[in-house]
Structure formats: C-alpha cells, structure tokens
Short mmCIF file of C-alpha atoms and ligand atoms in Angstrom, two decimals:
data_model
loop_
_atom_site.label_atom_id
_atom_site.label_comp_id
_atom_site.label_asym_id
_atom_site.label_seq_id
_atom_site.Cartn_x
_atom_site.Cartn_y
_atom_site.Cartn_z
CA SER I 1 104.58 -64.54 -117.94
CA THR I 2 103.18 -62.17 -120.53
CA THR I 3 106.54 -60.95 -121.86
CA PRO I 4 107.03 -62.80 -125.15
CA VAL I 5 109.95 -65.20 -125.37
CA LYS I 6 112.17 -64.13 -128.25
CA VAL I 7 112.95 -67.03 -130.56
CA ALA I 8 115.41 -66.31 -133.37
CA VAL I 9 115.39 -68.64 -136.38
CA THR I 10 117.93 -68.50 -139.19
CA GLY I 11 117.29 -69.84 -142.68
CA ALA I 12 113.69 -68.94 -141.98
CA ALA I 13 112.61 -68.96 -145.64
CA GLY I 14 114.01 -72.46 -146.22
CA GLN I 15 112.22 -75.80 -146.22
CA ILE I 16 112.76 -76.59 -142.54
CA GLY I 17 111.75 -73.04 -141.67
CA TYR I 18 108.47 -73.48 -143.50
CA SER I 19 107.50 -76.23 -141.09
CA LEU I 20 109.30 -74.99 -137.98
CA LEU I 21 107.93 -71.43 -137.78
CA PHE I 22 104.29 -72.48 -137.77
CA ARG I 23 104.83 -74.99 -135.00
CA ILE I 24 106.73 -72.51 -132.82
CA ALA I 25 104.08 -69.87 -133.46
CA SER I 26 101.31 -72.28 -132.45
CA GLY I 27 102.92 -73.05 -129.08
CA ALA I 28 104.68 -76.36 -129.78
CA LEU I 29 108.00 -75.08 -128.43
CA LEU I 30 107.03 -73.05 -125.38
CA GLY I 31 103.52 -74.25 -124.59
CA PRO I 32 100.05 -72.81 -125.18
CA ASP I 33 100.35 -70.09 -122.51
CA THR I 34 103.63 -68.47 -123.52
CA PRO I 35 103.56 -65.69 -126.10
CA VAL I 36 106.40 -65.90 -128.59
CA GLU I 37 108.17 -63.28 -130.67
CA LEU I 38 109.74 -64.71 -133.81
CA ARG I 39 112.92 -63.01 -135.02
CA LEU I 40 113.73 -64.36 -138.45
CA LEU I 41 117.06 -64.13 -140.22
CA GLU I 42 117.63 -64.69 -143.92
CA ILE I 43 120.13 -63.68 -146.55
CA THR I 44 119.06 -60.58 -148.49
CA PRO I 45 117.82 -62.34 -151.67
CA ALA I 46 115.49 -64.55 -149.58
CA LEU I 47 113.82 -61.70 -147.67
CA LYS I 48 111.00 -61.35 -150.20
CA ALA I 49 110.12 -65.04 -149.88
CA LEU I 50 110.34 -64.64 -146.11
CA GLU I 51 107.82 -61.78 -146.29
CA GLY I 52 105.44 -64.25 -147.92
CA VAL I 53 105.95 -66.72 -145.06
CA VAL I 54 105.22 -63.93 -142.58
CA MET I 55 101.99 -63.16 -144.46
CA GLU I 56 100.99 -66.78 -143.91
CA LEU I 57 101.94 -66.59 -140.23
CA ASP I 58 99.66 -63.56 -139.96
CA ASP I 59 96.92 -65.50 -141.69
CA CYS I 60 97.07 -68.28 -139.10
CA ALA I 61 96.05 -65.81 -136.35
CA PHE I 62 97.95 -67.86 -133.80
CA PRO I 63 96.97 -66.71 -130.28
CA THR I 64 100.54 -67.32 -129.02
CA LEU I 65 102.32 -65.34 -131.74
CA ALA I 66 102.97 -61.87 -130.31
CA LYS I 67 105.27 -60.39 -132.94
CA VAL I 68 107.46 -61.18 -135.96
CA GLU I 69 110.64 -59.34 -136.96
CA ILE I 70 112.59 -60.20 -140.09
CA GLY I 71 115.95 -59.07 -141.41
CA ASP I 72 119.32 -59.93 -142.90
CA ASP I 73 121.54 -58.63 -140.09
CA PRO I 74 122.24 -61.07 -137.26
CA ASN I 75 123.16 -58.19 -134.95
CA THR I 76 119.60 -56.89 -135.20
CA ILE I 77 117.77 -60.20 -135.36
CA PHE I 78 119.60 -61.77 -132.39
CA ASP I 79 118.97 -58.71 -130.24
CA GLY I 80 117.46 -59.90 -126.96
CA ALA I 81 117.00 -63.47 -128.23
CA ASN I 82 116.28 -66.07 -125.53
CA VAL I 83 116.44 -69.00 -127.92
CA ALA I 84 118.31 -69.21 -131.25
CA LEU I 85 117.61 -71.98 -133.74
CA LEU I 86 120.41 -71.87 -136.30
CA VAL I 87 118.92 -73.69 -139.27
CA GLY I 88 120.28 -71.71 -142.21
CA ALA I 89 123.52 -73.03 -143.64
CA ARG I 90 125.32 -73.30 -146.92
CA PRO I 91 124.56 -76.63 -148.60
CA ARG I 92 127.25 -78.47 -150.50
CA THR I 93 126.85 -77.67 -154.20
CA LYS I 94 128.34 -79.38 -157.22
CA GLY I 95 132.11 -79.20 -157.39
CA MET I 96 132.43 -77.94 -153.83
CA GLU I 97 135.22 -79.55 -151.81
CA ARG I 98 134.82 -80.37 -148.13
CA GLY I 99 137.14 -77.53 -147.22
CA ASP I 100 135.05 -75.09 -149.28
CA LEU I 101 131.95 -76.24 -147.43
CA LEU I 102 133.55 -75.77 -144.02
CA GLU I 103 134.83 -72.36 -145.07
CA ALA I 104 131.45 -71.17 -146.41
CA ASN I 105 129.71 -72.30 -143.24
CA GLY I 106 132.56 -70.95 -141.16
CA ALA I 107 131.81 -67.47 -142.42
CA ILE I 108 128.16 -67.86 -141.42
CA PHE I 109 128.73 -69.36 -137.98
CA THR I 110 131.63 -67.12 -136.91
CA GLY I 111 129.48 -64.07 -137.69
CA GLN I 112 126.41 -65.50 -136.01
CA GLY I 113 128.43 -66.58 -132.95
CA LYS I 114 129.75 -63.05 -132.53
CA ALA I 115 126.32 -61.53 -133.02
CA LEU I 116 124.84 -63.84 -130.38
CA ASN I 117 127.71 -63.01 -128.06
CA ASP I 118 127.07 -59.28 -128.39
CA HIS I 119 123.27 -59.10 -128.61
CA ALA I 120 121.45 -62.18 -127.28
CA ALA I 121 119.73 -62.23 -123.88
CA ASP I 122 121.64 -63.55 -120.86
CA ASP I 123 119.61 -66.76 -120.82
CA ILE I 124 120.26 -67.58 -124.51
CA ARG I 125 120.09 -71.25 -125.57
CA VAL I 126 121.38 -72.12 -129.05
CA THR I 127 120.39 -75.15 -131.16
CA VAL I 128 122.28 -75.72 -134.41
CA THR I 129 120.42 -77.71 -137.07
CA GLY I 130 122.28 -76.44 -140.16
CA ASN I 131 124.95 -78.85 -141.38
CA PRO I 132 127.66 -79.76 -140.56
CA ALA I 133 125.70 -79.17 -137.35
CA ASN I 134 128.23 -80.28 -134.72
CA THR I 135 131.09 -78.32 -136.21
CA ASN I 136 128.93 -75.29 -136.96
CA ALA I 137 127.96 -75.30 -133.27
CA LEU I 138 131.64 -75.53 -132.34
CA ILE I 139 132.40 -72.51 -134.54
CA ALA I 140 129.52 -70.46 -133.12
CA LYS I 141 130.49 -71.38 -129.54
CA SER I 142 134.15 -70.50 -130.12
CA ASN I 143 133.15 -67.07 -131.43
CA ALA I 144 130.93 -66.32 -128.44
CA PRO I 145 133.36 -66.27 -125.50
CA ASP I 146 130.90 -64.49 -123.17
CA ILE I 147 128.20 -67.13 -123.55
CA PRO I 148 128.72 -70.26 -121.41
CA ALA I 149 129.80 -73.19 -123.62
CA GLU I 150 126.95 -75.37 -122.37
CA ARG I 151 124.42 -73.05 -124.03
CA PHE I 152 125.41 -74.35 -127.47
CA SER I 153 124.05 -77.61 -128.81
CA ALA I 154 123.64 -79.37 -132.13
CA LEU I 155 120.74 -81.47 -133.32
CA THR I 156 120.94 -85.27 -133.20
CA ARG I 157 117.33 -85.61 -132.08
CA LEU I 158 116.21 -86.39 -135.62
CA ASP I 159 118.61 -89.34 -135.62
CA HIS I 160 117.31 -90.31 -132.17
CA ASN I 161 113.70 -90.17 -133.35
CA ARG I 162 114.54 -92.11 -136.51
CA ALA I 163 116.17 -94.81 -134.35
CA LEU I 164 113.12 -94.95 -132.06
CA ALA I 165 110.85 -95.49 -135.06
CA GLN I 166 113.04 -98.31 -136.41
CA LEU I 167 113.30 -100.03 -133.02
CA ALA I 168 109.55 -99.80 -132.43
CA LYS I 169 108.94 -101.37 -135.84
CA LYS I 170 111.40 -104.21 -135.22
CA THR I 171 110.01 -105.03 -131.77
CA GLY I 172 106.35 -104.58 -132.68
CA THR I 173 105.96 -101.93 -130.00
CA SER I 174 105.22 -98.21 -129.97
CA VAL I 175 107.75 -95.43 -129.52
CA ASN I 176 105.99 -94.82 -126.18
CA ASP I 177 107.35 -98.16 -124.95
CA LEU I 178 110.97 -97.19 -125.67
CA LYS I 179 113.44 -95.47 -123.38
CA LYS I 180 117.14 -94.69 -123.05
CA LEU I 181 118.20 -94.91 -126.65
CA THR I 182 121.40 -93.02 -127.47
CA ILE I 183 122.88 -91.41 -130.55
CA TRP I 184 126.63 -90.97 -130.05
CA GLY I 185 128.98 -88.71 -131.99
CA ASN I 186 128.53 -86.69 -135.14
CA HIS I 187 125.30 -85.95 -137.06
CA SER I 188 126.79 -87.74 -140.06
CA ALA I 189 127.05 -91.25 -141.43
CA THR I 190 129.48 -92.13 -138.58
CA GLN I 191 126.87 -91.49 -135.88
CA TYR I 192 126.23 -94.48 -133.66
CA PRO I 193 122.69 -95.35 -132.61
CA ASP I 194 123.12 -97.47 -129.45
CA ILE I 195 120.42 -99.84 -128.20
CA PHE I 196 122.56 -101.62 -125.58
CA HIS I 197 121.19 -99.43 -122.79
CA ALA I 198 117.79 -98.89 -124.36
CA GLU I 199 114.63 -100.41 -122.94
CA VAL I 200 111.61 -101.89 -124.68
CA ALA I 201 108.68 -101.95 -122.26
CA GLY I 202 111.18 -102.08 -119.38
CA LYS I 203 113.37 -104.87 -120.84
CA ASN I 204 116.84 -104.44 -122.33
CA ALA I 205 116.40 -103.63 -126.01
CA ALA I 206 119.46 -105.53 -127.26
CA GLU I 207 118.19 -108.67 -125.48
CA VAL I 208 114.64 -108.21 -126.75
CA VAL I 209 115.91 -107.76 -130.32
CA ASN I 210 118.53 -110.51 -129.96
CA ASP I 211 119.56 -110.14 -133.60
CA GLN I 212 123.12 -108.93 -134.17
CA THR I 213 122.72 -109.19 -137.95
CA TRP I 214 119.76 -106.81 -137.89
CA LEU I 215 121.63 -104.47 -135.58
CA GLU I 216 124.76 -104.30 -137.76
CA ASN I 217 123.33 -104.64 -141.26
CA ASP I 218 119.91 -103.08 -140.95
CA PHE I 219 119.27 -100.86 -137.92
CA ILE I 220 122.56 -98.93 -137.74
CA PRO I 221 122.94 -98.26 -141.49
CA THR I 222 119.23 -97.43 -141.86
CA VAL I 223 119.48 -94.74 -139.17
CA GLN I 224 122.83 -93.49 -140.47
CA LYS I 225 121.63 -93.23 -144.07
CA ARG I 226 118.04 -92.17 -143.45
CA GLY I 227 118.70 -88.63 -144.66
CA ALA I 228 119.88 -89.94 -148.04
CA ALA I 229 116.89 -92.32 -148.27
CA ILE I 230 114.49 -89.40 -147.75
CA ILE I 231 116.22 -87.40 -150.50
CA GLU I 232 116.00 -90.40 -152.82
CA ALA I 233 112.27 -90.87 -152.13
CA ARG I 234 111.07 -87.30 -151.78
CA GLY I 235 113.46 -85.52 -154.10
CA ALA I 236 114.24 -83.12 -151.27
CA SER I 237 115.90 -83.47 -147.88
CA SER I 238 114.04 -84.09 -144.61
CA ALA I 239 112.21 -80.95 -143.61
CA ALA I 240 109.10 -81.54 -141.49
CA SER I 241 110.83 -84.26 -139.46
CA ALA I 242 113.89 -82.03 -139.00
CA ALA I 243 111.65 -79.20 -137.82
CA ALA I 244 109.84 -81.55 -135.41
CA ALA I 245 113.17 -82.75 -134.01
CA THR I 246 114.44 -79.18 -133.63
CA ILE I 247 111.34 -78.46 -131.54
CA ASP I 248 111.62 -81.69 -129.50
CA HIS I 249 115.30 -80.99 -128.75
CA THR I 250 114.84 -77.38 -127.70
CA ARG I 251 111.55 -77.93 -125.85
CA ASP I 252 112.99 -80.79 -123.80
CA TRP I 253 116.15 -78.79 -123.07
CA LEU I 254 114.04 -75.95 -121.66
CA ARG I 255 111.35 -78.02 -119.97
CA GLY I 256 113.30 -81.12 -118.94
CA SER I 257 113.58 -84.75 -119.99
CA ALA I 258 111.10 -87.34 -118.72
CA ASP I 259 111.82 -89.21 -115.49
CA GLY I 260 113.51 -92.54 -116.14
CA ASP I 261 114.51 -91.60 -119.67
CA TRP I 262 117.17 -89.61 -121.47
CA LEU I 263 117.68 -87.75 -124.75
CA SER I 264 120.37 -87.52 -127.39
CA MET I 265 121.89 -84.06 -127.79
CA ALA I 266 125.21 -82.94 -129.22
CA VAL I 267 126.85 -80.88 -126.48
CA VAL I 268 130.36 -79.85 -125.56
CA SER I 269 132.33 -82.87 -124.35
CA ASP I 270 133.92 -82.86 -120.90
CA GLY I 271 135.89 -85.95 -121.89
CA SER I 272 133.11 -88.36 -120.87
CA TYR I 273 133.25 -91.77 -122.55
CA GLY I 274 136.61 -90.95 -124.08
CA VAL I 275 135.23 -88.26 -126.40
CA PRO I 276 137.93 -85.56 -126.57
CA GLU I 277 137.12 -82.55 -124.43
CA GLY I 278 135.73 -79.56 -126.30
CA LEU I 279 134.19 -81.43 -129.25
CA ILE I 280 130.45 -80.97 -129.77
CA SER I 281 129.39 -84.59 -129.75
CA SER I 282 126.12 -86.40 -129.19
CA PHE I 283 125.67 -88.05 -125.79
CA PRO I 284 122.90 -89.45 -123.65
CA VAL I 285 121.76 -86.42 -121.63
CA ILE I 286 119.26 -85.58 -118.95
CA THR I 287 117.86 -82.05 -119.05
CA LYS I 288 116.20 -79.80 -116.51
CA ASP I 289 115.31 -76.10 -116.59
CA GLY I 290 117.50 -75.31 -119.58
CA ASN I 291 120.52 -77.25 -118.30
CA TRP I 292 121.84 -80.62 -119.43
CA GLU I 293 124.00 -83.29 -117.86
CA ILE I 294 125.69 -86.19 -119.62
CA VAL I 295 124.46 -89.52 -118.21
CA GLN I 296 127.45 -91.06 -116.48
CA GLY I 297 128.59 -94.58 -115.70
CA LEU I 298 127.19 -96.50 -118.68
CA GLU I 299 129.13 -99.61 -119.51
CA ILE I 300 130.42 -99.44 -123.08
CA ASN I 301 130.99 -102.79 -124.79
CA ASP I 302 133.64 -103.34 -127.49
CA PHE I 303 131.10 -103.07 -130.30
CA SER I 304 129.97 -99.65 -129.09
CA ARG I 305 133.50 -98.52 -128.20
CA GLY I 306 134.79 -98.78 -131.76
CA ARG I 307 131.83 -96.88 -133.16
CA ILE I 308 131.91 -94.09 -130.60
CA ASP I 309 135.64 -93.67 -131.17
CA ALA I 310 135.23 -93.55 -134.97
CA SER I 311 132.62 -90.81 -134.82
CA ALA I 312 134.66 -88.83 -132.27
CA ALA I 313 137.69 -89.14 -134.58
CA GLU I 314 135.66 -87.66 -137.43
CA LEU I 315 134.62 -84.75 -135.20
CA ALA I 316 138.25 -84.18 -134.22
CA GLU I 317 139.18 -84.04 -137.93
CA GLU I 318 136.47 -81.46 -138.60
CA ARG I 319 137.68 -79.44 -135.61
CA ASP I 320 141.26 -79.57 -136.89
CA ALA I 321 140.12 -78.44 -140.34
CA VAL I 322 138.22 -75.40 -139.03
CA GLN I 323 141.11 -74.62 -136.69
CA GLN I 324 143.43 -74.54 -139.70
CA LEU I 325 141.01 -72.22 -141.46
CA GLY I 326 141.23 -69.90 -138.44
CA LEU I 327 137.50 -70.22 -137.71
CA ILE I 328 137.88 -71.28 -134.07
P1 LIG O 1 117.09 -74.80 -147.38
O1 LIG O 1 118.17 -74.64 -148.37
O2 LIG O 1 115.69 -75.05 -147.85
O3 LIG O 1 117.03 -73.52 -146.45
C1 LIG O 1 118.17 -72.94 -145.89
C2 LIG O 1 117.90 -71.47 -145.79
O4 LIG O 1 118.99 -70.87 -145.10
C3 LIG O 1 117.79 -70.77 -147.15
O5 LIG O 1 116.56 -70.08 -147.23
C4 LIG O 1 118.98 -69.82 -147.16
O6 LIG O 1 118.70 -68.60 -147.82
C5 LIG O 1 119.20 -69.61 -145.67
N1 LIG O 1 120.54 -69.13 -145.33
C6 LIG O 1 121.72 -69.40 -145.92
N2 LIG O 1 122.71 -68.71 -145.36
C7 LIG O 1 122.15 -67.99 -144.38
C8 LIG O 1 122.66 -67.05 -143.45
N3 LIG O 1 123.96 -66.72 -143.45
N4 LIG O 1 121.81 -66.48 -142.58
C9 LIG O 1 120.50 -66.79 -142.60
N5 LIG O 1 119.96 -67.65 -143.47
C10 LIG O 1 120.77 -68.24 -144.34
O7 LIG O 1 117.56 -75.94 -146.40
P2 LIG O 1 116.72 -76.78 -145.33
O8 LIG O 1 116.20 -78.00 -145.97
O9 LIG O 1 115.78 -75.88 -144.63
O10 LIG O 1 117.90 -77.25 -144.35
C11 LIG O 1 118.61 -76.33 -143.55
C12 LIG O 1 119.84 -76.99 -142.96
O11 LIG O 1 119.46 -78.07 -142.11
C13 LIG O 1 120.79 -77.59 -143.98
O12 LIG O 1 122.12 -77.26 -143.60
C14 LIG O 1 120.57 -79.07 -143.85
O13 LIG O 1 121.70 -79.80 -144.25
C15 LIG O 1 120.32 -79.18 -142.38
N6 LIG O 1 119.67 -80.40 -141.89
C16 LIG O 1 120.02 -80.86 -140.67
C17 LIG O 1 119.46 -81.97 -140.10
C18 LIG O 1 119.85 -82.42 -138.74
O14 LIG O 1 119.33 -83.43 -138.27
N7 LIG O 1 120.79 -81.78 -138.02
C19 LIG O 1 118.45 -82.75 -140.84
C20 LIG O 1 117.76 -81.97 -141.93
C21 LIG O 1 118.66 -81.06 -142.71
O15 LIG O 1 119.34 -81.82 -143.67
#
C-alpha cells in the first residue's frame, strides 16, 4: 500500500530514540516497501533537540520515510497512529522512592493511554519500552478502555535476545541454531529466562548444556543483571540493543513469528501458567498478523515454577501499588 503507516514514538529525543528512529525510517520495522510516517512525542524542553534529530532524519534521505511530525501533545501526536512505541519514561533519580517513580510514570502513562484511546487508529498496536515497562503498559491499557487489551504489550525481547546470545556462547552455536527460549514475568531482576523448553540445533537446551551450576549461578543472573552490566561498562544504559529489540518485538508481532519457534512478549495474562489474570507478564507467544497467542501446555518443573511465581508476585505488587495511587 502507498498510504504511510503512522508510527508514533515517545521519548524520541532520548538515547533509545536516537537509534530507533533511524532504523524505523530505513524500513527495519515495516519492510522496504512500506512508507512510514513518524510521529514523535517529547516533553517541551526536549523539542529543540528533537528538531536536530529530525534534521538528521532528513539528511538520511530514506526512501521509506514519508513524513515526520513532532510535538509535545500526545493527543496530536497519537492522532491516527497505527503503531505506538512508548519509550519515553521518567527515570529514577537520586532520592526518589519507588512510589515516587510509579507516580511520575503513572502521570505519563495514564495521559498517554487516554490519548491513544481517543485518537489512535482502530488497528493500533502499542509496545511499551519505558520502565517499569510491564506496569506502565498496564497503566496505559487500563486508561484506554476502547482499545482491546491484547493491543498492549511490554518489551522483554531485549532480555530474550540477551539470553539467546548467552546460550549460543555457552553451547558454541549461533543464535540461528536456537529456538523456543522463554523470558517469563517482569522486565526486572526477577525475570526468569527459561531454557528447559529451548532447543539447540533441534536438541533440548537444558540437556545440551547439562550444567545446573552454570544455569543458576551464571546464565540466569547474567541475563537478569545485563542492564546494570551495560551501565557499568558504557556509563549509560542499553540503547542500541533496546532499540533493536523494540523493532524485533513489534515487527514480529505485526508480521508473525517463525514456524517452529516462539517469542517472549509481555502481554495481558489470561491466567495461563498460574500468572494472575490481568497482569502484563512475559510469556512464550506465537504471533500472526498483529495477534498473539500464549503457547499452551508446556510442562513447568519445580525450578521454573518458583521463579515464574516470584516474578508474577512482583508484578502483582506493582499492580497493587498503582491501584492504590488510583492510576488504574
Ligand atoms: P533517555 O532518558 O535517554 O530518553 C528518554 C526520553 O523520554 C527523554 O528524551 C525524555 O525527555 C523523554 N520523555 C520523558 N517523559 C516524556 C513524556 N511524558 N512524553 C514523551 N517523552 C518523554 O532514556 P533512554 O535510554 O532512551 O530509555 C528510555 C526508557 O527505556 C527508560 O525508561 C529506560 O529505563 C527504558 N529501557 C527499557 C528497556 C527494556 O528492555 N524494556 C531496556 C533499555 C532501557 O533501560
């Protein structure tokens, strides 16, 4: 089709935005034949910096970039949006309590949820990258009663990709040889990267690895704490990899997961695997044409059970906290 797909991005002048926008504009999200209109939201003081980013987008002369709109009003920027990538969020600053953080982000995601509800296109798909991503997605979803709940998702694909890289390294294979890895739960240090159903070149990953010590003391904590390790090394949080994962997640949602494989996405729970209904939690999912389905019937061993439950419990606490703040 020649009608541009409208992709809204929030936090567009931030570090993730600086990597994300250029990849979307060059066709990495929607393919080389689909024109894209970028609709970029920032807070007022960041609009000047955003204008500079738009100058650079112009200077790339991307054939697939049809138009760019920028602004500080979500009601305008989300108008007609087919895809919304909610990247902008309030980071935790010194002296800020957890409740303060939830409240600051609550203000952002209630407003953006309402704006999406009132102005986005009927086929809107929403990916939340800004932290706390799962709970921000829950807040946005709860403030958009006219948008089907399954159109809201939060990013755990970066965790999924990090886990793939670690497993490939351990098994001396390539990420192309790996399938059916799962991130369960919250995009936080309680997330659980699960290799018990994963495959390495067609064989069960846990059996190929056959190293419980590595699994417990190396693999799981490395994936869980990778964000902190990047900050320690780079002096800034993950940006290019987070942008790449935001694209992978949204592209695969729209275009479909590969046959014989699945993805990790945080989506609204239907109670599957004992995760309380209504939480936005990461699951193994299969996608097709902009829809997702949680993979059913996986056997969960005791080791996995405890970890899935712990991450779900953390999500339930976050939900209770934002409920008490009147945000959902
Ligand atoms: P930056 O601080 O570089 O950029 C965030 C941008 O959002 C800023 O330009 C800010 O002005 C803007 N912003 C703030 N409030 C806004 C609002 N109400 N409307 C529109 N824009 C607003 O952060 P960056 O490194 O780009 O990270 C963005 C978010 O992604 C953070 O919340 C971060 O914690 C989160 N991350 C999530 C990851 C994930 O896997 N889910 C991994 C990477 C990243 O840590």
